[in-house]
CSV table of C-alpha atoms in Angstrom, one decimal:
chain,number,residue,atom,x,y,z
A,1,UNK,CA,3.5,4.1,27.2
A,2,UNK,CA,5.5,6.8,25.5
A,3,UNK,CA,8.7,8.8,25.9
A,4,UNK,CA,7.6,10.4,29.2
A,5,UNK,CA,7.0,7.1,30.8
A,6,UNK,CA,10.4,5.6,29.9
A,7,UNK,CA,12.2,8.9,30.6
A,8,UNK,CA,10.8,8.8,34.2
A,9,UNK,CA,11.1,5.0,34.9
A,10,UNK,CA,14.2,4.0,32.9
A,11,UNK,CA,16.2,7.2,32.4
A,12,UNK,CA,19.5,5.3,31.9
A,13,UNK,CA,18.2,3.1,29.0
A,14,UNK,CA,19.4,4.0,25.5
A,15,UNK,CA,16.7,5.6,23.4
A,16,UNK,CA,18.5,6.8,20.3
A,17,UNK,CA,21.8,6.0,18.6
A,18,UNK,CA,22.7,8.0,15.4
A,19,UNK,CA,24.9,6.2,12.9
A,20,UNK,CA,27.5,9.0,13.5
A,21,UNK,CA,27.7,7.8,17.1
A,22,UNK,CA,25.7,10.4,19.0
A,23,UNK,CA,23.7,8.6,21.7
A,24,UNK,CA,20.8,9.8,23.9
A,25,UNK,CA,19.2,7.9,26.8
A,26,UNK,CA,15.5,8.2,27.6
A,27,UNK,CA,16.6,10.4,30.5
A,28,UNK,CA,18.3,12.8,28.1
A,29,UNK,CA,15.8,12.7,25.2
A,30,UNK,CA,12.8,13.5,27.5
A,31,UNK,CA,13.9,16.9,28.8
A,32,UNK,CA,15.0,17.9,25.3
A,33,UNK,CA,11.6,17.1,24.0
A,34,UNK,CA,10.0,18.8,27.0
A,35,UNK,CA,11.9,22.0,26.0
A,36,UNK,CA,10.6,21.7,22.4
A,37,UNK,CA,7.1,21.3,23.8
A,38,UNK,CA,7.5,24.4,26.0
A,39,UNK,CA,8.8,26.2,22.9
A,40,UNK,CA,5.7,25.4,20.9
A,41,UNK,CA,3.4,26.4,23.8
A,42,UNK,CA,5.1,29.7,24.4
A,43,UNK,CA,4.8,30.4,20.6
A,44,UNK,CA,1.1,30.2,21.1
A,45,UNK,CA,0.3,26.7,19.7
A,46,UNK,CA,-2.6,24.8,21.3
A,47,UNK,CA,-4.3,21.5,20.8
A,48,UNK,CA,-5.2,20.9,17.2
A,49,UNK,CA,-2.7,23.3,15.8
A,50,UNK,CA,-0.1,22.2,13.2
A,51,UNK,CA,3.7,21.9,13.0
A,52,UNK,CA,5.7,21.4,9.8
A,53,UNK,CA,9.1,19.7,10.2
A,54,UNK,CA,11.6,19.8,7.4
A,55,UNK,CA,14.7,18.3,9.1
A,56,UNK,CA,17.3,15.8,8.2
A,57,UNK,CA,17.5,12.6,10.3
A,58,UNK,CA,18.7,13.9,13.6
A,59,UNK,CA,17.8,13.9,17.4
A,60,UNK,CA,16.1,17.2,16.9
A,61,UNK,CA,13.6,15.6,14.4
A,62,UNK,CA,12.5,13.2,17.1
A,63,UNK,CA,12.5,15.8,19.9
A,64,UNK,CA,10.1,18.0,17.9
A,65,UNK,CA,7.9,15.0,16.8
A,66,UNK,CA,7.6,13.9,20.4
A,67,UNK,CA,6.9,17.4,21.6
A,68,UNK,CA,4.1,17.8,19.1
A,69,UNK,CA,2.8,14.2,19.9
A,70,UNK,CA,2.7,15.0,23.6
A,71,UNK,CA,1.1,18.5,23.1
A,72,UNK,CA,-2.0,17.6,21.2
A,73,UNK,CA,-0.6,18.9,17.9
A,74,UNK,CA,-0.6,17.7,14.3
A,75,UNK,CA,2.9,17.3,13.0
A,76,UNK,CA,3.8,17.1,9.3
A,77,UNK,CA,7.2,15.9,8.2
A,78,UNK,CA,8.2,17.5,4.9
A,79,UNK,CA,10.4,15.7,2.3
A,80,UNK,CA,13.8,17.5,2.3
A,81,UNK,CA,14.2,16.8,-1.5
A,82,UNK,CA,11.1,18.8,-2.6
A,83,UNK,CA,11.4,22.0,-4.5
A,84,UNK,CA,10.5,25.4,-3.1
A,85,UNK,CA,7.0,25.4,-4.7
A,86,UNK,CA,6.2,21.9,-3.3
A,87,UNK,CA,7.3,22.8,0.2
A,88,UNK,CA,5.4,26.1,0.1
A,89,UNK,CA,2.3,24.2,-0.9
A,90,UNK,CA,2.5,21.6,1.8
A,91,UNK,CA,3.3,24.1,4.6
A,92,UNK,CA,0.3,26.2,3.4
A,93,UNK,CA,-2.1,23.3,2.9
A,94,UNK,CA,-1.3,21.8,6.3
A,95,UNK,CA,-2.1,25.1,8.0
A,96,UNK,CA,1.1,24.8,10.1
A,97,UNK,CA,1.6,27.5,12.7
A,98,UNK,CA,5.3,26.5,13.4
A,99,UNK,CA,8.0,25.5,10.9
A,100,UNK,CA,11.3,23.8,11.7
A,101,UNK,CA,13.9,23.8,8.9
A,102,UNK,CA,17.4,22.4,8.8
A,103,UNK,CA,20.0,25.2,8.4
A,104,UNK,CA,21.7,23.3,5.6
A,105,UNK,CA,18.7,24.2,3.4
A,106,UNK,CA,19.3,27.9,3.8
A,107,UNK,CA,18.3,29.1,0.3
A,108,UNK,CA,15.0,27.3,0.4
A,109,UNK,CA,14.3,28.3,4.0
A,110,UNK,CA,14.9,31.9,3.4
A,111,UNK,CA,12.6,31.9,0.4
A,112,UNK,CA,9.8,30.6,2.6
A,113,UNK,CA,9.9,33.6,4.9
A,114,UNK,CA,6.7,35.5,4.6
A,115,UNK,CA,5.3,33.1,2.1
A,116,UNK,CA,3.0,31.0,4.4
A,117,UNK,CA,0.6,33.4,6.2
A,118,UNK,CA,-0.5,30.8,8.8
A,119,UNK,CA,3.1,30.3,10.1
A,120,UNK,CA,3.6,32.3,13.2
A,121,UNK,CA,7.1,31.2,14.2
A,122,UNK,CA,10.0,29.6,12.3
A,123,UNK,CA,13.0,27.7,13.8
A,124,UNK,CA,16.3,26.7,12.2
A,125,UNK,CA,18.1,23.6,13.4
A,126,UNK,CA,21.9,23.3,13.2
A,127,UNK,CA,22.7,27.0,12.8
A,128,UNK,CA,21.1,30.5,12.3
A,129,UNK,CA,19.1,31.6,9.3
A,130,UNK,CA,17.6,35.0,8.5
A,131,UNK,CA,14.0,35.1,9.5
A,132,UNK,CA,14.3,32.1,11.8
A,133,UNK,CA,14.9,31.7,15.6
A,134,UNK,CA,17.8,29.3,16.3
A,135,UNK,CA,16.3,26.2,17.8
A,136,UNK,CA,19.1,25.4,20.2
A,137,UNK,CA,19.2,28.9,21.7
A,138,UNK,CA,15.4,29.1,21.9
A,139,UNK,CA,15.0,25.7,23.7
A,140,UNK,CA,17.8,26.5,26.1
A,141,UNK,CA,15.7,29.5,27.3
A,142,UNK,CA,12.6,27.5,28.0
A,143,UNK,CA,11.5,26.5,31.6
A,144,UNK,CA,11.9,22.9,32.7
A,145,UNK,CA,9.0,20.5,32.8
A,146,UNK,CA,6.8,18.8,30.2
A,147,UNK,CA,4.1,20.2,28.0
A,148,UNK,CA,2.1,22.8,29.9
A,149,UNK,CA,-1.2,21.4,28.6
A,150,UNK,CA,-0.3,17.7,27.9
A,151,UNK,CA,-2.5,15.8,25.5
A,152,UNK,CA,-2.0,13.4,22.6
A,153,UNK,CA,-1.4,14.7,19.1
A,154,UNK,CA,-0.8,12.8,15.9
A,155,UNK,CA,1.2,12.8,12.6
A,156,UNK,CA,-0.4,14.2,9.5
A,157,UNK,CA,1.5,12.7,6.5
A,158,UNK,CA,1.5,13.8,2.9
A,159,UNK,CA,1.8,11.6,-0.1
A,160,UNK,CA,1.6,12.5,-3.7
A,161,UNK,CA,-2.0,12.7,-5.0
A,162,UNK,CA,-3.2,11.2,-8.3
A,163,UNK,CA,-4.4,14.6,-9.4
A,164,UNK,CA,-0.9,16.0,-9.1
A,165,UNK,CA,-1.0,17.6,-5.7
A,166,UNK,CA,0.0,15.8,-2.5
A,167,UNK,CA,-2.7,15.2,0.1
A,168,UNK,CA,-2.5,14.5,3.8
A,169,UNK,CA,-4.2,11.7,5.6
A,170,UNK,CA,-6.0,13.5,8.4
A,171,UNK,CA,-7.3,11.7,11.5
A,172,UNK,CA,-9.2,13.1,14.5
A,173,UNK,CA,-6.9,13.9,17.4
A,174,UNK,CA,-6.5,10.8,19.6
A,175,UNK,CA,-7.4,10.3,23.2
A,176,UNK,CA,-4.9,9.2,25.9
A,177,UNK,CA,-3.9,6.1,23.8
A,178,UNK,CA,-2.0,8.4,21.3
A,179,UNK,CA,-1.3,8.0,17.6
A,180,UNK,CA,-3.4,5.3,16.0
A,181,UNK,CA,-0.6,4.4,13.6
A,182,UNK,CA,2.1,4.2,16.3
A,183,UNK,CA,-0.2,2.1,18.5
A,184,UNK,CA,-0.8,-0.3,15.6
A,185,UNK,CA,2.9,-0.6,14.9
A,186,UNK,CA,3.7,-0.9,18.6
A,187,UNK,CA,1.3,-3.9,18.9
A,188,UNK,CA,2.8,-5.5,15.8
A,189,UNK,CA,6.4,-5.0,17.1
A,190,UNK,CA,5.5,-6.6,20.4
A,191,UNK,CA,3.2,-9.4,19.4
A,192,UNK,CA,4.4,-10.3,15.9
A,193,UNK,CA,8.1,-9.4,16.0
A,194,UNK,CA,8.7,-10.2,19.6
A,195,UNK,CA,10.3,-6.8,20.5
A,196,UNK,CA,11.1,-6.1,24.1
A,197,UNK,CA,12.9,-3.1,25.8
A,198,UNK,CA,16.2,-5.0,25.5
A,199,UNK,CA,16.0,-5.0,21.6
A,200,UNK,CA,17.6,-2.7,19.1
A,201,UNK,CA,15.9,-1.4,15.9
A,202,UNK,CA,17.8,-0.1,12.8
A,203,UNK,CA,16.0,2.6,10.9
A,204,UNK,CA,17.9,3.3,7.7
A,205,UNK,CA,15.4,5.6,5.8
A,206,UNK,CA,14.5,9.2,6.1
A,207,UNK,CA,12.2,10.0,9.0
A,208,UNK,CA,9.9,12.2,6.9
A,209,UNK,CA,8.4,8.9,5.4
A,210,UNK,CA,5.5,7.3,7.2
A,211,UNK,CA,7.0,3.9,8.1
A,212,UNK,CA,10.4,5.1,9.4
A,213,UNK,CA,8.8,7.8,11.6
A,214,UNK,CA,6.0,5.7,13.0
A,215,UNK,CA,8.2,2.6,13.5
A,216,UNK,CA,10.9,4.6,15.3
A,217,UNK,CA,8.4,6.3,17.6
A,218,UNK,CA,6.7,3.0,18.3
A,219,UNK,CA,10.0,1.4,19.2
A,220,UNK,CA,10.4,4.2,21.7
A,221,UNK,CA,6.9,3.6,23.1
A,222,UNK,CA,8.1,0.1,23.8
A,223,UNK,CA,11.3,1.4,25.5
A,224,UNK,CA,13.7,-0.3,23.1
A,225,UNK,CA,16.7,1.4,21.3
A,226,UNK,CA,16.5,3.0,17.9
A,227,UNK,CA,19.6,3.2,15.7
A,228,UNK,CA,18.9,5.9,13.0
A,229,UNK,CA,21.1,6.3,10.0
A,230,UNK,CA,21.7,9.9,8.8
A,231,UNK,CA,21.6,8.4,5.3
A,232,UNK,CA,21.5,4.9,3.9
A,233,UNK,CA,24.8,3.2,2.9
A,234,UNK,CA,24.8,-0.6,2.4
A,235,UNK,CA,28.1,-1.3,4.1
A,236,UNK,CA,27.4,1.1,6.9
A,237,UNK,CA,24.1,-0.7,7.6
A,238,UNK,CA,26.0,-3.9,8.1
A,239,UNK,CA,28.6,-2.1,10.3
A,240,UNK,CA,25.8,-0.8,12.5
A,241,UNK,CA,24.1,-4.2,12.8
A,242,UNK,CA,27.4,-5.6,14.1
A,243,UNK,CA,28.3,-2.5,16.2
A,244,UNK,CA,25.0,-2.1,18.0
A,245,UNK,CA,23.9,-5.8,17.9
A,246,UNK,CA,20.7,-4.9,16.0
A,247,UNK,CA,17.9,-7.3,16.5
A,248,UNK,CA,15.2,-5.7,14.2
A,249,UNK,CA,15.6,-3.8,11.0
A,250,UNK,CA,13.3,-2.4,8.3
A,251,UNK,CA,14.4,-1.9,4.7
A,252,UNK,CA,12.9,-1.3,1.3
A,253,UNK,CA,13.7,-3.6,-1.7
A,254,UNK,CA,16.2,-1.2,-3.2
A,255,UNK,CA,18.3,-1.3,0.0
A,256,UNK,CA,18.3,-5.1,-0.3
A,257,UNK,CA,19.6,-4.8,-3.9
A,258,UNK,CA,22.4,-2.4,-2.8
A,259,UNK,CA,23.4,-4.7,0.0
A,260,UNK,CA,23.4,-7.7,-2.3
A,261,UNK,CA,25.7,-5.9,-4.7
A,262,UNK,CA,28.4,-5.5,-2.1
A,263,UNK,CA,31.3,-7.8,-2.8
A,264,UNK,CA,30.8,-11.1,-1.0
A,265,UNK,CA,33.9,-10.7,1.1
A,266,UNK,CA,32.5,-7.3,2.3
A,267,UNK,CA,29.2,-8.9,3.2
A,268,UNK,CA,30.8,-11.7,5.1
A,269,UNK,CA,33.1,-9.3,7.0
A,270,UNK,CA,30.3,-8.3,9.3
A,271,UNK,CA,28.6,-10.3,12.0
A,272,UNK,CA,24.8,-9.9,11.5
A,273,UNK,CA,23.8,-12.9,13.6
A,274,UNK,CA,22.1,-10.6,16.1
A,275,UNK,CA,19.3,-10.0,13.6
A,276,UNK,CA,16.0,-11.9,14.4
A,277,UNK,CA,13.5,-9.9,12.3
A,278,UNK,CA,14.0,-8.0,9.1
A,279,UNK,CA,10.9,-6.2,7.8
A,280,UNK,CA,10.3,-4.8,4.4
A,281,UNK,CA,7.5,-2.8,2.8
A,282,UNK,CA,6.9,0.2,0.5
A,283,UNK,CA,7.1,-2.1,-2.6
A,284,UNK,CA,6.8,-5.8,-3.2
A,285,UNK,CA,10.2,-7.3,-3.4
A,286,UNK,CA,11.4,-9.0,-6.5
A,287,UNK,CA,11.3,-12.7,-6.0
A,288,UNK,CA,15.0,-13.3,-6.8
A,289,UNK,CA,16.1,-10.5,-4.5
A,290,UNK,CA,14.1,-11.8,-1.5
A,291,UNK,CA,15.4,-15.3,-2.1
A,292,UNK,CA,19.0,-14.2,-2.1
A,293,UNK,CA,18.4,-12.2,1.1
A,294,UNK,CA,17.0,-15.2,2.8
A,295,UNK,CA,19.9,-17.3,1.7
A,296,UNK,CA,22.2,-14.8,3.3
A,297,UNK,CA,20.4,-13.8,6.5
A,298,UNK,CA,18.2,-16.9,6.9
A,299,UNK,CA,14.4,-17.1,7.0
A,300,UNK,CA,13.9,-14.0,9.1
A,301,UNK,CA,12.4,-11.6,6.4
A,302,UNK,CA,8.9,-10.4,7.0
A,303,UNK,CA,6.7,-8.3,4.7
A,304,UNK,CA,3.7,-6.1,5.1
A,305,UNK,CA,1.5,-4.1,2.7
A,306,UNK,CA,-0.7,-1.2,3.5
A,307,UNK,CA,-1.2,2.5,3.2
A,308,UNK,CA,-0.9,5.6,5.4
A,309,UNK,CA,-4.8,5.6,5.4
A,310,UNK,CA,-4.7,2.5,7.6
A,311,UNK,CA,-7.7,0.6,6.2
A,312,UNK,CA,-5.7,-1.9,4.1
A,313,UNK,CA,-3.1,-4.3,5.3
A,314,UNK,CA,-1.5,-7.7,4.8
A,315,UNK,CA,1.3,-9.6,6.5
A,316,UNK,CA,3.5,-12.5,5.4
A,317,UNK,CA,6.2,-14.3,7.3
A,318,UNK,CA,9.3,-16.0,5.7
A,319,UNK,CA,8.0,-19.6,5.7
A,320,UNK,CA,4.6,-18.5,4.2
A,321,UNK,CA,6.4,-16.4,1.6
A,322,UNK,CA,8.6,-19.3,0.6
A,323,UNK,CA,5.5,-21.4,0.0
A,324,UNK,CA,3.8,-18.4,-1.8
A,325,UNK,CA,6.6,-16.5,-3.5
A,326,UNK,CA,5.5,-13.1,-4.7
A,327,UNK,CA,2.6,-12.8,-2.4
A,328,UNK,CA,2.2,-9.9,0.1
A,329,UNK,CA,0.3,-12.1,2.5
A,330,UNK,CA,-3.2,-12.6,3.8
A,331,UNK,CA,-5.3,-9.5,4.3
A,332,UNK,CA,-5.9,-8.5,7.9
A,333,UNK,CA,-9.4,-7.4,7.1
A,334,UNK,CA,-11.9,-8.6,4.5
A,335,UNK,CA,-10.7,-7.9,0.9
A,336,UNK,CA,-12.9,-7.7,-2.2
A,337,UNK,CA,-11.5,-7.9,-5.7
A,338,UNK,CA,-13.8,-5.8,-7.9
A,339,UNK,CA,-14.1,-5.3,-11.7
A,340,UNK,CA,-14.8,-2.0,-13.5
A,341,UNK,CA,-18.6,-2.4,-13.0
A,342,UNK,CA,-18.3,-3.1,-9.2
A,343,UNK,CA,-18.9,-6.8,-9.4
A,344,UNK,CA,-16.8,-9.1,-7.2
A,345,UNK,CA,-14.3,-11.3,-9.0
A,346,UNK,CA,-13.4,-14.9,-8.1
A,347,UNK,CA,-10.0,-16.2,-6.9
A,348,UNK,CA,-7.2,-15.8,-9.4
A,349,UNK,CA,-8.8,-12.9,-11.3
A,350,UNK,CA,-7.3,-9.4,-10.9
A,351,UNK,CA,-9.3,-6.3,-10.2
A,352,UNK,CA,-9.3,-3.2,-7.9
A,353,UNK,CA,-8.8,-4.1,-4.3
A,354,UNK,CA,-11.4,-2.9,-1.7
A,355,UNK,CA,-11.0,-3.5,2.0
A,356,UNK,CA,-13.5,-3.5,4.9
A,357,UNK,CA,-13.0,-1.8,8.2
A,358,UNK,CA,-10.1,0.4,9.3
A,359,UNK,CA,-9.9,3.7,11.2
A,360,UNK,CA,-11.7,6.9,10.4
A,361,UNK,CA,-9.7,9.4,8.3
A,362,UNK,CA,-10.1,12.0,5.6
A,363,UNK,CA,-7.9,13.6,3.0
A,364,UNK,CA,-7.1,17.0,4.4
A,365,UNK,CA,-8.9,19.8,2.5
A,366,UNK,CA,-10.1,17.4,-0.1
A,367,UNK,CA,-13.6,16.0,0.6
A,368,UNK,CA,-14.0,14.8,-3.0
A,369,UNK,CA,-10.9,12.6,-2.8
A,370,UNK,CA,-12.1,11.3,0.6
A,371,UNK,CA,-15.4,10.3,-1.0
A,372,UNK,CA,-13.7,8.8,-4.0
A,373,UNK,CA,-12.0,6.0,-2.1
A,374,UNK,CA,-15.3,4.4,-0.9
A,375,UNK,CA,-17.9,2.5,-2.8
A,376,UNK,CA,-21.6,2.2,-2.1
A,377,UNK,CA,-21.0,-0.7,0.3
A,378,UNK,CA,-18.6,1.2,2.5
A,379,UNK,CA,-15.5,-0.6,1.3
A,380,UNK,CA,-12.4,1.5,0.7
A,381,UNK,CA,-9.6,1.3,-1.8
A,382,UNK,CA,-6.0,2.5,-2.3
A,383,UNK,CA,-6.6,2.1,-6.0
A,384,UNK,CA,-4.3,-0.9,-6.1
A,385,UNK,CA,-5.0,-3.8,-8.5
A,386,UNK,CA,-4.4,-7.5,-7.6
A,387,UNK,CA,-5.9,-10.9,-7.0
A,388,UNK,CA,-6.4,-13.4,-4.2
A,389,UNK,CA,-5.5,-17.0,-4.7
A,390,UNK,CA,-7.5,-20.0,-3.5
A,391,UNK,CA,-5.8,-20.0,-0.1
A,392,UNK,CA,-6.5,-16.3,0.5
A,393,UNK,CA,-3.0,-14.9,-0.3
A,394,UNK,CA,-3.0,-11.5,-2.0
A,395,UNK,CA,-0.8,-10.7,-5.0
A,396,UNK,CA,-0.4,-7.1,-6.4
A,397,UNK,CA,-0.4,-6.7,-10.1
A,398,UNK,CA,-0.6,-3.0,-10.6
A,399,UNK,CA,-0.9,0.4,-8.8
A,400,UNK,CA,-3.4,3.1,-9.1
A,401,UNK,CA,-3.1,5.4,-12.1
A,402,UNK,CA,0.3,3.8,-12.9
A,403,UNK,CA,1.9,5.0,-9.7
A,404,UNK,CA,5.7,4.5,-10.0
A,405,UNK,CA,7.5,2.8,-7.1
A,406,UNK,CA,11.2,3.7,-7.4
A,407,UNK,CA,13.5,2.5,-4.6
A,408,UNK,CA,10.5,2.2,-2.2
A,409,UNK,CA,9.3,5.8,-2.9
A,410,UNK,CA,5.9,6.3,-4.4
A,411,UNK,CA,5.9,8.7,-7.4
A,412,UNK,CA,2.7,9.7,-9.2
A,413,UNK,CA,3.3,10.5,-12.8
A,414,UNK,CA,0.5,13.1,-13.0
A,415,UNK,CA,2.8,15.7,-11.3
A,416,UNK,CA,5.5,15.4,-14.0
A,417,UNK,CA,2.8,15.3,-16.8
A,418,UNK,CA,1.2,18.5,-15.5
A,419,UNK,CA,4.6,20.3,-15.7
A,420,UNK,CA,5.7,18.9,-19.0
A,421,UNK,CA,2.4,19.5,-20.8
A,422,UNK,CA,2.7,23.2,-20.1
A,423,UNK,CA,5.9,23.5,-22.0
A,424,UNK,CA,5.3,25.4,-25.3
A,425,UNK,CA,6.8,22.6,-27.4
A,426,UNK,CA,4.7,19.8,-26.0
A,427,UNK,CA,1.5,18.7,-27.5
A,428,UNK,CA,0.9,15.6,-25.3
A,429,UNK,CA,2.8,13.6,-22.7
A,430,UNK,CA,2.7,10.3,-20.8
A,431,UNK,CA,4.8,9.6,-17.8
A,432,UNK,CA,5.2,6.1,-16.3
A,433,UNK,CA,7.6,3.7,-14.8
A,434,UNK,CA,10.1,1.6,-16.7
A,435,UNK,CA,12.5,-1.1,-15.5
A,436,UNK,CA,15.6,-0.1,-13.5
A,437,UNK,CA,18.0,-2.8,-12.1
A,438,UNK,CA,18.7,-0.9,-8.9
A,439,UNK,CA,15.4,0.9,-8.1
A,440,UNK,CA,12.9,-1.5,-9.6
A,441,UNK,CA,11.4,1.3,-11.7
A,442,UNK,CA,12.5,4.7,-12.9
A,443,UNK,CA,10.5,7.5,-14.4
A,444,UNK,CA,10.1,7.7,-18.2
A,445,UNK,CA,8.4,10.3,-20.3
A,446,UNK,CA,7.1,9.9,-23.8
A,447,UNK,CA,6.3,13.2,-25.5
A,448,UNK,CA,4.3,14.1,-28.6
A,449,UNK,CA,6.0,17.3,-29.7
A,450,UNK,CA,4.0,20.2,-31.1
A,451,UNK,CA,6.3,20.1,-34.1
A,452,UNK,CA,7.9,16.8,-35.0
A,453,UNK,CA,11.0,18.5,-36.5
A,454,UNK,CA,11.9,19.7,-32.9
A,455,UNK,CA,12.1,16.1,-31.6
A,456,UNK,CA,15.7,15.2,-30.7
A,457,UNK,CA,18.3,15.3,-27.9
A,458,UNK,CA,18.3,19.1,-27.5
A,459,UNK,CA,14.5,19.3,-26.9
A,460,UNK,CA,14.7,16.2,-24.6
A,461,UNK,CA,17.3,17.9,-22.4
A,462,UNK,CA,15.3,21.1,-22.4
A,463,UNK,CA,12.2,19.3,-21.2
A,464,UNK,CA,14.0,17.3,-18.5
A,465,UNK,CA,15.6,20.5,-17.2
A,466,UNK,CA,12.1,22.2,-17.3
A,467,UNK,CA,10.7,19.4,-15.2
A,468,UNK,CA,13.6,19.6,-12.7
A,469,UNK,CA,13.1,23.3,-12.3
A,470,UNK,CA,9.5,22.7,-11.0
A,471,UNK,CA,9.6,19.4,-9.2
A,472,UNK,CA,11.9,17.4,-7.0
A,473,UNK,CA,14.4,15.6,-9.2
A,474,UNK,CA,13.2,12.1,-8.1
A,475,UNK,CA,9.8,12.8,-9.5
A,476,UNK,CA,11.1,13.8,-12.9
A,477,UNK,CA,11.8,11.6,-15.9
A,478,UNK,CA,15.4,10.2,-16.1
A,479,UNK,CA,14.9,9.7,-19.8
A,480,UNK,CA,12.5,11.0,-22.5
A,481,UNK,CA,11.4,9.6,-25.8
A,482,UNK,CA,9.3,11.1,-28.6
A,483,UNK,CA,6.3,9.7,-30.5
A,484,UNK,CA,4.5,11.3,-33.4
A,485,UNK,CA,1.1,10.7,-31.7
A,486,UNK,CA,0.2,9.2,-28.3
A,487,UNK,CA,-2.6,6.6,-28.2
A,488,UNK,CA,-5.8,8.3,-27.1
A,489,UNK,CA,-9.4,7.3,-27.8
A,490,UNK,CA,-11.9,9.9,-29.2
A,491,UNK,CA,-13.0,10.7,-25.6
A,492,UNK,CA,-9.4,11.7,-24.7
A,493,UNK,CA,-8.5,8.6,-22.6
A,494,UNK,CA,-4.8,7.9,-22.8
A,495,UNK,CA,-3.9,4.2,-23.3
A,496,UNK,CA,-0.8,4.5,-21.3
A,497,UNK,CA,-0.5,0.8,-20.9
A,498,UNK,CA,0.2,0.4,-24.6
A,499,UNK,CA,3.3,2.6,-24.2
A,500,UNK,CA,4.5,1.1,-21.0
A,501,UNK,CA,4.3,-2.5,-22.1
A,502,UNK,CA,7.0,-1.9,-24.8
A,503,UNK,CA,9.5,-1.1,-22.1
A,504,UNK,CA,8.5,-4.0,-19.8
A,505,UNK,CA,8.5,-6.7,-22.5
A,506,UNK,CA,10.9,-9.5,-21.5
A,507,UNK,CA,11.2,-8.4,-17.8
A,508,UNK,CA,10.2,-11.2,-15.5
A,509,UNK,CA,10.0,-9.2,-12.3
A,510,UNK,CA,9.0,-5.7,-11.5
A,511,UNK,CA,8.5,-3.6,-8.4
A,512,UNK,CA,4.8,-2.6,-8.2
């Protein structure tokens, strides 16, 4: 089932509640999404075409996503914190023919005009912008009725690539069953987390991320209510749980930390007894944090691990986790721990994780990267490193190419390294994650200056500003240190671990 089914059979049921209080029933959300579908059709988009969506959390975000889903289109959410150069690249690489931009991002939006040749039509949401049609006015002029040529589309989500450029996970357009990811989440919500149409789900994270988008749309496929926060605030999350009698919620570990840092009298002020299932992912949770959350909320915290690619996955419930603290659960398909030579390792030894099975996919416009994740036995890897214990529970010990996980957001250091190394005063650079008490990790740069006498606070600030001018701020180092020479072997391999271990020494728990 999807939005159209519930809009027709249960129009009075609540589909969406924004934290600001705006509420839409299925009977209201459906015609709004129908109008967006008509808009895309009249703009000339047909099955297999692409839509880029750079919107804040809002009803319009879901209207457009459902319109594309029900019109056989690929839809690509774009992170609203990216720089102009990054947004321009994603819109261009995705081949989007329609672009939706929030009017609050006027400067960036207007710079995009005429920069992406495939884009045929641009819409602004929340106000007018030069070079854009105003979404509200455009949809109001559309005829009633659903998509003129209904068929199922799917999301095409970008994540940072290890070579410095983000790449999208591209799947074949689905049949009548709809999005593979949403179908998998829908099954999990129903069968593992006991969700029914009477339940209420809290989504506190930006919808441009994979899990918030697919979970919220899967909740709507089940006919339950989604409560979407415009932005996360720890006390507001508790208020919403009490206000809307939330039964299911999904967080990342950083949100747990922020909620735990609320004064105890504030935490106890709100009735959170309606919660039955709290799910977390995006990064393994520090043991102490998860223990404190269970002491507060009870043993209702569930964890999963996986990637947008869909071929890797684990799950662990609260009782299992208490017996295996730190584990991300038992793999849902056969997992193989492999050393650098491709040989399988026994239980307890860490190596690169390869998984069997999973859906077909490719990295959009990157056949080499698509090939690189498979070995000669057809197993595929996300590049993560870990081990399996004697009982089959998986533990992660590292991420591919020193990927940084800060507040549940994946950051690949190659992007910052590529920017910094081009600065005329930089001879060499390494970027990696170091401990941060709130976010698990933060981005650190270690620079070998071209001239040692330039090393100091002035150059450090100049380099940090240079990075922020070319990349989203969250991808850039928060601090920068200097070394006379970075550890490289004669073949040019950088021993980044030697640098990173200095900063992690003495830290018992880390987000991986």
